[in-house]
mmCIF file of C-alpha atoms in Angstrom:
data_model
loop_
_atom_site.group_PDB
_atom_site.id
_atom_site.type_symbol
_atom_site.label_atom_id
_atom_site.label_comp_id
_atom_site.label_asym_id
_atom_site.label_seq_id
_atom_site.Cartn_x
_atom_site.Cartn_y
_atom_site.Cartn_z
ATOM 1 C CA MET A 803 190.904 10.818 253.534
ATOM 2 C CA ALA A 804 190.729 10.537 249.741
ATOM 3 C CA TYR A 805 193.663 12.943 249.496
ATOM 4 C CA LEU A 806 195.630 10.872 252.005
ATOM 5 C CA GLN A 807 195.085 7.674 250.025
ATOM 6 C CA ASP A 808 195.767 9.356 246.683
ATOM 7 C CA ASN A 809 199.039 10.744 247.933
ATOM 8 C CA ASP A 810 200.061 7.437 249.468
ATOM 9 C CA TRP A 811 199.250 5.234 246.493
ATOM 10 C CA SER A 812 200.344 7.672 243.745
ATOM 11 C CA SER A 813 203.668 8.200 245.512
ATOM 12 C CA LYS A 814 204.315 4.515 245.454
ATOM 13 C CA GLY A 815 203.293 4.252 241.825
ATOM 14 C CA MET A 816 205.306 7.230 240.656
ATOM 15 C CA ILE A 817 208.497 6.168 242.436
ATOM 16 C CA LYS A 818 208.251 2.851 240.670
ATOM 17 C CA ILE A 819 207.684 4.329 237.174
ATOM 18 C CA ARG A 820 210.603 6.705 237.653
ATOM 19 C CA GLY A 821 212.808 4.143 239.419
ATOM 20 C CA ASP A 822 213.932 0.755 238.428
ATOM 21 C CA GLN A 823 213.854 -0.059 234.700
ATOM 22 C CA CYS A 824 212.172 -3.364 235.489
ATOM 23 C CA TRP A 825 208.966 -1.477 236.422
ATOM 24 C CA ARG A 826 208.876 -0.064 232.886
ATOM 25 C CA ASP A 827 209.743 -3.306 231.058
ATOM 26 C CA LEU A 828 207.375 -5.291 233.365
ATOM 27 C CA THR A 829 209.970 -7.696 234.725
ATOM 28 C CA CYS A 830 210.108 -6.598 238.395
ATOM 29 C CA MET A 831 207.840 -9.439 239.524
ATOM 30 C CA ASN A 832 210.261 -11.941 238.062
ATOM 31 C CA TYR A 833 212.492 -11.158 241.040
ATOM 32 C CA HIS A 834 210.199 -9.766 243.774
ATOM 33 C CA TYR A 835 209.004 -13.010 245.346
ATOM 34 C CA GLU A 836 212.554 -14.388 245.636
ATOM 35 C CA THR A 837 214.266 -11.212 246.802
ATOM 36 C CA GLN A 838 211.693 -9.550 249.058
ATOM 37 C CA PRO A 839 212.839 -9.074 252.697
ATOM 38 C CA VAL A 840 211.174 -12.122 254.262
ATOM 39 C CA PRO A 841 209.432 -14.503 251.843
ATOM 40 C CA ASN A 842 206.683 -16.888 252.899
ATOM 41 C CA PRO A 843 205.730 -20.285 251.473
ATOM 42 C CA ILE A 844 203.391 -18.762 248.905
ATOM 43 C CA SER A 845 206.205 -16.592 247.644
ATOM 44 C CA TYR A 846 208.037 -19.752 246.635
ATOM 45 C CA PHE A 847 205.133 -20.895 244.384
ATOM 46 C CA MET A 848 204.355 -17.433 243.070
ATOM 47 C CA HIS A 849 207.934 -17.037 241.895
ATOM 48 C CA GLN A 850 207.449 -20.113 239.686
ATOM 49 C CA SER A 851 204.615 -18.492 237.734
ATOM 50 C CA PRO A 852 205.006 -17.965 233.949
ATOM 51 C CA GLU A 853 206.642 -14.718 232.877
ATOM 52 C CA VAL A 854 203.440 -13.518 231.175
ATOM 53 C CA PHE A 855 201.749 -13.756 234.580
ATOM 54 C CA HIS A 856 204.498 -11.711 236.134
ATOM 55 C CA LYS A 857 204.050 -9.033 233.479
ATOM 56 C CA PHE A 858 200.298 -9.032 234.208
ATOM 57 C CA GLU A 859 201.089 -8.587 237.946
ATOM 58 C CA THR A 860 203.323 -5.581 237.165
ATOM 59 C CA LEU A 861 200.699 -3.982 234.987
ATOM 60 C CA THR A 862 198.094 -4.536 237.704
ATOM 61 C CA ASN A 863 200.388 -2.932 240.196
ATOM 62 C CA HIS A 864 200.662 0.210 238.014
ATOM 63 C CA PHE A 865 196.867 0.261 237.543
ATOM 64 C CA VAL A 866 196.141 -0.005 241.249
ATOM 65 C CA GLU A 867 198.701 2.538 242.302
ATOM 66 C CA LEU A 868 198.387 5.087 239.498
ATOM 67 C CA VAL A 869 194.765 4.883 238.272
ATOM 68 C CA VAL A 870 192.604 3.502 241.097
ATOM 69 C CA PRO A 871 193.429 6.341 243.554
ATOM 70 C CA PHE A 872 191.524 8.858 241.370
ATOM 71 C CA LEU A 873 188.352 6.702 241.724
ATOM 72 C CA LEU A 874 188.246 7.857 245.320
ATOM 73 C CA PHE A 875 187.280 11.373 244.208
ATOM 74 C CA LEU A 876 184.395 10.139 242.086
ATOM 75 C CA PRO A 877 180.766 9.391 243.097
ATOM 76 C CA ARG A 878 179.904 6.874 245.821
ATOM 77 C CA ARG A 879 179.794 3.665 243.802
ATOM 78 C CA LEU A 880 183.105 4.291 241.968
ATOM 79 C CA CYS A 881 184.712 5.300 245.237
ATOM 80 C CA MET A 882 183.651 2.005 246.796
ATOM 81 C CA VAL A 883 185.015 0.157 243.778
ATOM 82 C CA GLY A 884 188.359 1.872 244.232
ATOM 83 C CA GLY A 885 188.446 1.058 247.923
ATOM 84 C CA ALA A 886 187.585 -2.569 247.250
ATOM 85 C CA ILE A 887 190.375 -2.840 244.610
ATOM 86 C CA GLN A 888 192.900 -1.321 247.041
ATOM 87 C CA ILE A 889 191.947 -3.688 249.830
ATOM 88 C CA LEU A 890 192.036 -6.750 247.506
ATOM 89 C CA PHE A 891 195.478 -5.655 246.297
ATOM 90 C CA GLN A 892 196.774 -5.481 249.884
ATOM 91 C CA VAL A 893 195.315 -8.861 250.678
ATOM 92 C CA VAL A 894 197.233 -10.316 247.749
ATOM 93 C CA LEU A 895 200.432 -8.764 249.149
ATOM 94 C CA ILE A 896 199.716 -10.132 252.600
ATOM 95 C CA ILE A 897 199.237 -13.594 251.236
ATOM 96 C CA SER A 898 202.341 -13.531 249.034
ATOM 97 C CA GLY A 899 204.927 -12.186 251.489
ATOM 98 C CA ASN A 900 205.840 -11.236 255.018
ATOM 99 C CA LEU A 901 205.804 -7.463 254.808
ATOM 100 C CA SER A 902 205.006 -7.089 258.518
ATOM 101 C CA PHE A 903 202.049 -4.888 259.415
ATOM 102 C CA LEU A 904 202.561 -2.485 256.464
ATOM 103 C CA ASN A 905 199.805 -3.892 254.282
ATOM 104 C CA TRP A 906 197.384 -4.285 257.165
ATOM 105 C CA LEU A 907 197.807 -0.574 258.044
ATOM 106 C CA THR A 908 197.365 0.395 254.378
ATOM 107 C CA ILE A 909 193.954 -1.275 254.386
ATOM 108 C CA VAL A 910 192.670 0.986 257.185
ATOM 109 C CA PRO A 911 192.316 4.257 255.131
ATOM 110 C CA SER A 912 190.622 2.297 252.331
ATOM 111 C CA LEU A 913 187.835 1.334 254.708
ATOM 112 C CA ALA A 914 186.708 4.999 254.623
ATOM 113 C CA CYS A 915 185.552 4.397 251.011
ATOM 114 C CA PHE A 916 182.580 2.496 252.367
ATOM 115 C CA ASP A 917 179.682 4.464 253.901
ATOM 116 C CA ASP A 918 177.189 3.234 256.519
ATOM 117 C CA ALA A 919 174.695 2.050 253.891
ATOM 118 C CA SER A 920 177.274 -0.162 252.169
ATOM 119 C CA CYS A 921 178.220 -1.728 255.486
ATOM 120 C CA SER A 922 174.685 -2.175 256.810
ATOM 121 C CA TRP A 923 174.587 -5.877 255.824
ATOM 122 C CA LEU A 924 177.073 -6.506 258.628
ATOM 123 C CA PHE A 925 174.390 -5.683 261.241
ATOM 124 C CA SER A 926 171.094 -7.241 262.264
ATOM 125 C CA ASN A 927 167.715 -5.781 261.194
ATOM 126 C CA SER A 928 166.110 -6.787 264.500
ATOM 127 C CA ARG A 929 164.344 -4.237 266.655
ATOM 128 C CA ASN A 930 166.680 -2.493 269.125
ATOM 129 C CA GLY A 931 169.571 -3.633 266.954
ATOM 130 C CA VAL A 932 172.307 -1.285 265.771
ATOM 131 C CA LYS A 933 170.617 -0.474 262.479
ATOM 132 C CA TRP A 934 167.283 0.233 264.175
ATOM 133 C CA LYS A 935 168.896 2.581 266.675
ATOM 134 C CA VAL A 936 170.800 4.415 263.887
ATOM 135 C CA ARG A 937 167.616 4.979 261.930
ATOM 136 C CA GLU A 938 165.878 6.256 265.013
ATOM 137 C CA VAL A 939 168.677 8.809 265.638
ATOM 138 C CA GLU A 940 168.639 9.825 261.985
ATOM 139 C CA ASN A 941 164.887 10.448 262.056
ATOM 140 C CA GLU A 942 165.199 12.426 265.274
ATOM 141 C CA ILE A 943 167.782 14.702 263.756
ATOM 142 C CA LYS A 944 165.826 15.015 260.495
ATOM 143 C CA HIS A 945 162.654 16.183 262.219
ATOM 144 C CA SER A 946 164.354 18.290 264.847
ATOM 145 C CA LYS A 947 163.576 22.011 264.620
ATOM 146 C CA GLN A 948 166.390 23.093 266.875
ATOM 147 C CA PRO A 949 168.906 25.485 265.250
ATOM 148 C CA PRO A 950 172.471 24.193 264.867
ATOM 149 C CA ARG A 951 174.430 24.447 268.095
ATOM 150 C CA LEU A 952 177.634 26.406 268.594
ATOM 151 C CA GLY A 953 179.536 23.182 268.632
ATOM 152 C CA CYS A 954 178.448 22.469 265.058
ATOM 153 C CA TYR A 955 179.812 25.811 263.806
ATOM 154 C CA MET A 956 183.042 25.293 265.751
ATOM 155 C CA ARG A 957 183.486 21.876 264.181
ATOM 156 C CA ARG A 958 182.969 23.275 260.692
ATOM 157 C CA VAL A 959 185.539 26.016 261.380
ATOM 158 C CA PHE A 960 187.978 23.467 262.671
ATOM 159 C CA ASN A 961 187.473 21.162 259.718
ATOM 160 C CA LEU A 962 187.974 23.965 257.214
ATOM 161 C CA SER A 963 191.028 25.254 259.044
ATOM 162 C CA LEU A 964 192.560 21.728 259.158
ATOM 163 C CA ALA A 965 191.816 21.282 255.418
ATOM 164 C CA GLY A 966 193.521 24.598 254.680
ATOM 165 C CA LEU A 967 196.550 23.715 256.728
ATOM 166 C CA ILE A 968 196.914 20.364 255.077
ATOM 167 C CA ALA A 969 196.513 21.943 251.657
ATOM 168 C CA TYR A 970 199.260 24.451 252.478
ATOM 169 C CA LEU A 971 201.655 21.824 253.856
ATOM 170 C CA SER A 972 200.962 19.639 250.863
ATOM 171 C CA ILE A 973 202.392 22.037 248.324
ATOM 172 C CA PRO A 974 206.011 20.666 248.584
ATOM 173 C CA VAL A 975 204.619 17.129 248.712
ATOM 174 C CA VAL A 976 202.785 17.603 245.423
ATOM 175 C CA GLN A 977 205.778 19.362 243.936
ATOM 176 C CA ASN A 978 207.919 16.374 244.935
ATOM 177 C CA LEU A 979 205.348 13.957 243.472
ATOM 178 C CA LEU A 980 205.527 15.809 240.087
ATOM 179 C CA SER A 981 209.292 16.188 240.182
ATOM 180 C CA GLN A 982 211.628 14.023 238.047
ATOM 181 C CA ARG A 983 213.797 13.727 241.171
ATOM 182 C CA GLN A 984 211.057 12.447 243.370
ATOM 183 C CA ALA A 985 212.258 11.811 246.944
ATOM 184 C CA MET A 986 210.976 8.718 248.753
ATOM 185 C CA ASN A 987 209.903 8.650 252.431
ATOM 186 C CA THR A 988 210.541 12.288 253.109
ATOM 187 C CA SER A 989 209.038 14.955 255.461
ATOM 188 C CA PHE A 990 208.673 18.577 254.511
ATOM 189 C CA ASP A 991 207.756 20.215 257.774
ATOM 190 C CA PRO A 992 209.235 20.007 261.359
ATOM 191 C CA LEU A 993 206.152 18.315 262.784
ATOM 192 C CA ARG A 994 205.959 15.736 259.909
ATOM 193 C CA LEU A 995 202.218 16.288 259.434
ATOM 194 C CA VAL A 996 202.311 15.726 255.666
ATOM 195 C CA ASN A 997 204.869 13.467 254.147
ATOM 196 C CA THR A 998 205.687 11.617 250.970
ATOM 197 C CA TYR A 999 205.979 7.879 250.771
ATOM 198 C CA GLY A 1000 207.233 5.255 248.424
ATOM 199 C CA ALA A 1001 208.246 1.604 248.475
ATOM 200 C CA PHE A 1002 210.085 -0.772 246.164
ATOM 201 C CA GLY A 1003 211.215 1.952 243.799
ATOM 202 C CA SER A 1004 213.923 -0.536 242.853
ATOM 203 C CA VAL A 1005 213.795 -4.292 243.135
ATOM 204 C CA THR A 1006 216.747 -6.392 244.116
ATOM 205 C CA LYS A 1007 217.655 -8.869 241.382
ATOM 206 C CA GLU A 1008 219.683 -11.287 243.517
ATOM 207 C CA ARG A 1009 219.128 -12.466 247.050
ATOM 208 C CA THR A 1010 222.083 -12.679 249.330
ATOM 209 C CA GLU A 1011 222.200 -13.635 252.954
ATOM 210 C CA VAL A 1012 224.572 -13.098 255.871
ATOM 211 C CA ILE A 1013 225.078 -16.370 257.744
ATOM 212 C CA PHE A 1014 226.619 -16.244 261.259
ATOM 213 C CA GLU A 1015 228.824 -19.143 262.260
ATOM 214 C CA GLY A 1016 230.744 -19.980 265.469
ATOM 215 C CA THR A 1017 233.581 -22.267 266.336
ATOM 216 C CA TYR A 1018 235.700 -23.481 269.304
ATOM 217 C CA GLY A 1019 238.660 -24.144 266.964
ATOM 218 C CA ASN A 1020 241.330 -22.094 265.233
ATOM 219 C CA PRO A 1021 239.466 -19.861 262.817
ATOM 220 C CA HIS A 1022 242.298 -19.965 260.312
ATOM 221 C CA SER A 1023 242.503 -23.753 260.250
ATOM 222 C CA SER A 1024 240.780 -25.729 257.530
ATOM 223 C CA THR A 1025 239.838 -28.298 260.201
ATOM 224 C CA ALA A 1026 237.877 -25.799 262.303
ATOM 225 C CA LYS A 1027 234.191 -26.884 262.715
ATOM 226 C CA TRP A 1028 231.932 -23.947 262.037
ATOM 227 C CA GLU A 1029 228.333 -24.195 263.208
ATOM 228 C CA GLU A 1030 225.587 -21.997 261.775
ATOM 229 C CA TYR A 1031 223.108 -19.830 263.705
ATOM 230 C CA GLU A 1032 219.594 -20.094 262.399
ATOM 231 C CA PHE A 1033 217.389 -16.965 262.533
ATOM 232 C CA LYS A 1034 213.669 -17.109 263.177
ATOM 233 C CA CYS A 1035 212.466 -16.347 259.684
ATOM 234 C CA LYS A 1036 215.081 -15.280 257.191
ATOM 235 C CA PRO A 1037 216.472 -17.922 254.826
ATOM 236 C CA GLY A 1038 219.344 -19.949 256.262
ATOM 237 C CA ASN A 1039 219.060 -23.720 256.236
ATOM 238 C CA VAL A 1040 218.069 -24.563 252.649
ATOM 239 C CA THR A 1041 215.723 -27.315 253.766
ATOM 240 C CA ARG A 1042 213.684 -25.094 256.058
ATOM 241 C CA ALA A 1043 210.405 -23.816 254.575
ATOM 242 C CA PRO A 1044 209.887 -20.019 254.462
ATOM 243 C CA CYS A 1045 207.932 -18.865 257.495
ATOM 244 C CA LEU A 1046 204.465 -17.227 257.697
ATOM 245 C CA ILE A 1047 204.407 -14.459 260.257
ATOM 246 C CA SER A 1048 202.529 -11.437 258.897
ATOM 247 C CA PRO A 1049 201.450 -9.143 260.471
ATOM 248 C CA TYR A 1050 204.088 -9.936 263.116
ATOM 249 C CA HIS A 1051 207.553 -8.443 262.411
ATOM 250 C CA TYR A 1052 210.932 -9.983 263.153
ATOM 251 C CA ARG A 1053 212.900 -6.789 263.018
ATOM 252 C CA LEU A 1054 216.355 -8.435 263.292
ATOM 253 C CA ASP A 1055 215.601 -10.732 260.254
ATOM 254 C CA TRP A 1056 214.391 -7.663 258.394
ATOM 255 C CA LEU A 1057 217.592 -5.734 259.144
ATOM 256 C CA MET A 1058 219.707 -8.729 258.113
ATOM 257 C CA TRP A 1059 218.144 -8.438 254.633
ATOM 258 C CA PHE A 1060 219.406 -4.874 254.317
ATOM 259 C CA ALA A 1061 222.792 -5.694 255.695
ATOM 260 C CA ALA A 1062 223.237 -8.467 253.084
ATOM 261 C CA PHE A 1063 223.604 -6.023 250.171
ATOM 262 C CA GLN A 1064 225.886 -3.648 252.103
ATOM 263 C CA ASN A 1065 228.893 -4.520 254.260
ATOM 264 C CA TYR A 1066 229.596 -4.778 257.988
ATOM 265 C CA GLN A 1067 231.414 -1.428 258.001
ATOM 266 C CA ARG A 1068 228.117 0.239 257.229
ATOM 267 C CA ASN A 1069 226.385 -1.981 259.792
ATOM 268 C CA PRO A 1070 228.491 -1.901 262.935
ATOM 269 C CA TRP A 1071 225.550 -3.362 264.913
ATOM 270 C CA LEU A 1072 226.349 -6.706 263.221
ATOM 271 C CA ILE A 1073 229.716 -6.772 265.054
ATOM 272 C CA HIS A 1074 227.868 -5.945 268.266
ATOM 273 C CA LEU A 1075 225.486 -8.856 267.532
ATOM 274 C CA GLY A 1076 228.474 -11.100 266.958
ATOM 275 C CA VAL A 1077 229.944 -10.106 270.263
ATOM 276 C CA LYS A 1078 226.692 -10.891 272.048
ATOM 277 C CA LEU A 1079 226.703 -14.346 270.401
ATOM 278 C CA LEU A 1080 230.267 -14.790 271.580
ATOM 279 C CA ALA A 1081 228.943 -14.438 275.077
ATOM 280 C CA ASN A 1082 225.792 -16.557 274.565
ATOM 281 C CA ASP A 1083 223.925 -13.432 275.584
ATOM 282 C CA GLU A 1084 220.295 -14.352 276.379
ATOM 283 C CA ASP A 1085 218.838 -11.190 274.928
ATOM 284 C CA ALA A 1086 220.573 -11.802 271.634
ATOM 285 C CA THR A 1087 219.994 -15.503 271.424
ATOM 286 C CA SER A 1088 216.313 -15.032 272.158
ATOM 287 C CA LEU A 1089 216.072 -13.228 268.774
ATOM 288 C CA ILE A 1090 217.238 -16.266 266.807
ATOM 289 C CA GLN A 1091 215.696 -19.612 266.138
ATOM 290 C CA ASN A 1092 218.645 -21.913 266.774
ATOM 291 C CA ASN A 1093 221.778 -21.307 268.767
ATOM 292 C CA PRO A 1094 224.178 -24.172 268.087
ATOM 293 C CA PHE A 1095 225.935 -23.395 271.354
ATOM 294 C CA GLU A 1096 222.878 -23.431 273.521
ATOM 295 C CA GLY A 1097 223.608 -25.363 276.690
ATOM 296 C CA LYS A 1098 227.331 -25.243 275.920
ATOM 297 C CA SER A 1099 230.173 -22.874 276.471
ATOM 298 C CA PRO A 1100 229.986 -19.965 274.031
ATOM 299 C CA PRO A 1101 232.155 -20.176 270.862
ATOM 300 C CA ARG A 1102 235.602 -18.716 270.802
ATOM 301 C CA PHE A 1103 235.189 -17.127 267.448
ATOM 302 C CA ILE A 1104 232.289 -15.816 265.348
ATOM 303 C CA ARG A 1105 232.286 -15.014 261.634
ATOM 304 C CA ALA A 1106 229.694 -14.156 259.021
ATOM 305 C CA GLU A 1107 229.688 -15.701 255.533
ATOM 306 C CA HIS A 1108 227.980 -14.244 252.446
ATOM 307 C CA TYR A 1109 225.804 -16.494 250.289
ATOM 308 C CA ARG A 1110 223.571 -16.069 247.284
ATOM 309 C CA TYR A 1111 220.202 -17.780 247.668
ATOM 310 C CA ARG A 1112 217.835 -18.873 244.871
ATOM 311 C CA TYR A 1113 214.636 -20.817 244.989
ATOM 312 C CA THR A 1114 214.732 -24.391 243.815
ATOM 313 C CA LYS A 1115 212.504 -25.301 240.916
ATOM 314 C CA ILE A 1116 209.290 -27.128 241.654
ATOM 315 C CA ASN A 1117 209.787 -30.908 241.043
ATOM 316 C CA SER A 1118 213.515 -30.398 240.635
ATOM 317 C CA LYS A 1119 216.050 -32.816 242.145
ATOM 318 C CA GLU A 1120 216.750 -30.313 244.933
ATOM 319 C CA ALA A 1121 213.062 -29.753 245.648
ATOM 320 C CA LYS A 1122 212.366 -33.496 245.827
ATOM 321 C CA ALA A 1123 215.190 -33.692 248.332
ATOM 322 C CA GLY A 1124 213.292 -31.287 250.540
ATOM 323 C CA LYS A 1125 215.239 -28.161 249.671
ATOM 324 C CA TRP A 1126 213.434 -24.824 249.231
ATOM 325 C CA TRP A 1127 216.618 -22.921 248.455
ATOM 326 C CA LYS A 1128 219.950 -23.540 246.766
ATOM 327 C CA ARG A 1129 222.858 -21.365 247.791
ATOM 328 C CA THR A 1130 226.270 -20.400 246.503
ATOM 329 C CA LYS A 1131 228.983 -18.935 248.636
ATOM 330 C CA VAL A 1132 229.884 -15.369 247.642
ATOM 331 C CA GLY A 1133 232.674 -14.872 250.113
ATOM 332 C CA SER A 1134 233.477 -13.724 253.600
ATOM 333 C CA TYR A 1135 231.224 -10.979 255.058
ATOM 334 C CA LEU A 1136 232.662 -10.538 258.533
ATOM 335 C CA PRO A 1137 236.085 -11.998 259.287
ATOM 336 C CA PRO A 1138 236.430 -14.117 262.493
ATOM 337 C CA ILE A 1139 236.213 -12.062 265.693
ATOM 338 C CA SER A 1140 236.735 -12.966 269.338
ATOM 339 C CA LEU A 1141 235.934 -11.117 272.535
ATOM 340 C CA ASP A 1142 239.565 -10.041 272.849
ATOM 341 C CA SER A 1143 239.760 -8.748 269.270
ATOM 342 C CA VAL A 1144 236.716 -6.396 269.572
ATOM 343 C CA LYS A 1145 237.531 -4.650 272.834
ATOM 344 C CA ASP A 1146 238.749 -1.474 271.105
ATOM 345 C CA PHE A 1147 235.740 -1.506 268.778
ATOM 346 C CA MET A 1148 233.309 -1.890 271.722
ATOM 347 C CA LYS A 1149 235.005 0.945 273.555
ATOM 348 C CA GLN A 1150 234.959 3.172 270.478
ATOM 349 C CA MET A 1151 231.275 2.572 269.909
ATOM 350 C CA ASP A 1152 230.528 2.987 273.616
ATOM 351 C CA TYR A 1153 229.074 -0.542 273.753
ATOM 352 C CA THR A 1154 229.182 -2.577 276.961
ATOM 353 C CA MET A 1155 230.993 -5.865 276.800
ATOM 354 C CA PRO A 1156 228.441 -8.587 277.588
ATOM 355 C CA ARG A 1157 228.841 -10.912 280.478
ATOM 356 C CA ILE A 1158 229.734 -14.399 279.307
ATOM 357 C CA ARG A 1159 227.055 -16.950 280.030
ATOM 358 C CA LYS A 1160 229.060 -20.100 280.696
ATOM 359 C CA MET A 1161 227.373 -23.446 280.625
ATOM 360 C CA ARG A 1162 228.833 -26.934 280.763
ATOM 361 C CA LYS A 1163 232.228 -27.427 279.171
ATOM 362 C CA HIS A 1164 232.328 -28.609 275.592
#
């Protein structure tokens, strides 16, 4: 377990040190809270911290990921200190952002740093309680004169064999960890028993968002009224507060974050989503917070615009007006599409054209 944690944490630390320059000049946290996939309300306030605090955060990150893992190989008390630091670090990440269930899962291996004695305070001392029964079993085993059973030897053989297998499979993982060209999130055997992991090797410096809009009018006319779709959690309406959903995970919102710094050609699923919205498809609209065409006929055209988002400053004019974000239009992301214009695309991608859900006429 100590090896698992050391590999996990050290991989994350090494990929950062070798990755983005901001990890080395201690400025990554200047951007992280604003540009992480799905910020929460605490992210807004953490972003406003002084730069010296952000540098301290970055140094702390390096300490936790590059130094603390080695405490797990040391005697009991130091091992528990290492586990406690890791858990506290994950709690801070949980509080300061919506990183789904990732941080919650990372806490689980760290619990192995605490033995039964260190966790005994969680249980009652009363007779017939858990602690009393454990002591009874321990005393029985201690004073037992029976020789070890065959099962004990088999378990030892299995444990040693498993340790040997993991050590053998870990050779390329360790080589990758020490390499100047360290690969992130990679498997080195067909069964993927031992892997390398890394996160946030680079930090996005600007936040951009893809905003879907629909209209009944002529998409090329300046008089067309475009209405925005609002997703469940990702930034959209600048007056809406960031959500708090961890450990729950809105996968579509998460994918929209990645799509924002690419283009729709690399994300053809975005066109498919647009087609679903053109039909007011229930499965698609159930994944978003606000469908401006709910209860109406679906829009004739859908487009996606590209915006840059930045937090407003605390006590600024925008913040006092109830705005959490301020945004600037970057340009068009997906040009206007209609159900007729995407038929060839849908056929090429082997997508099924959705059935139009017609409501009352607009």
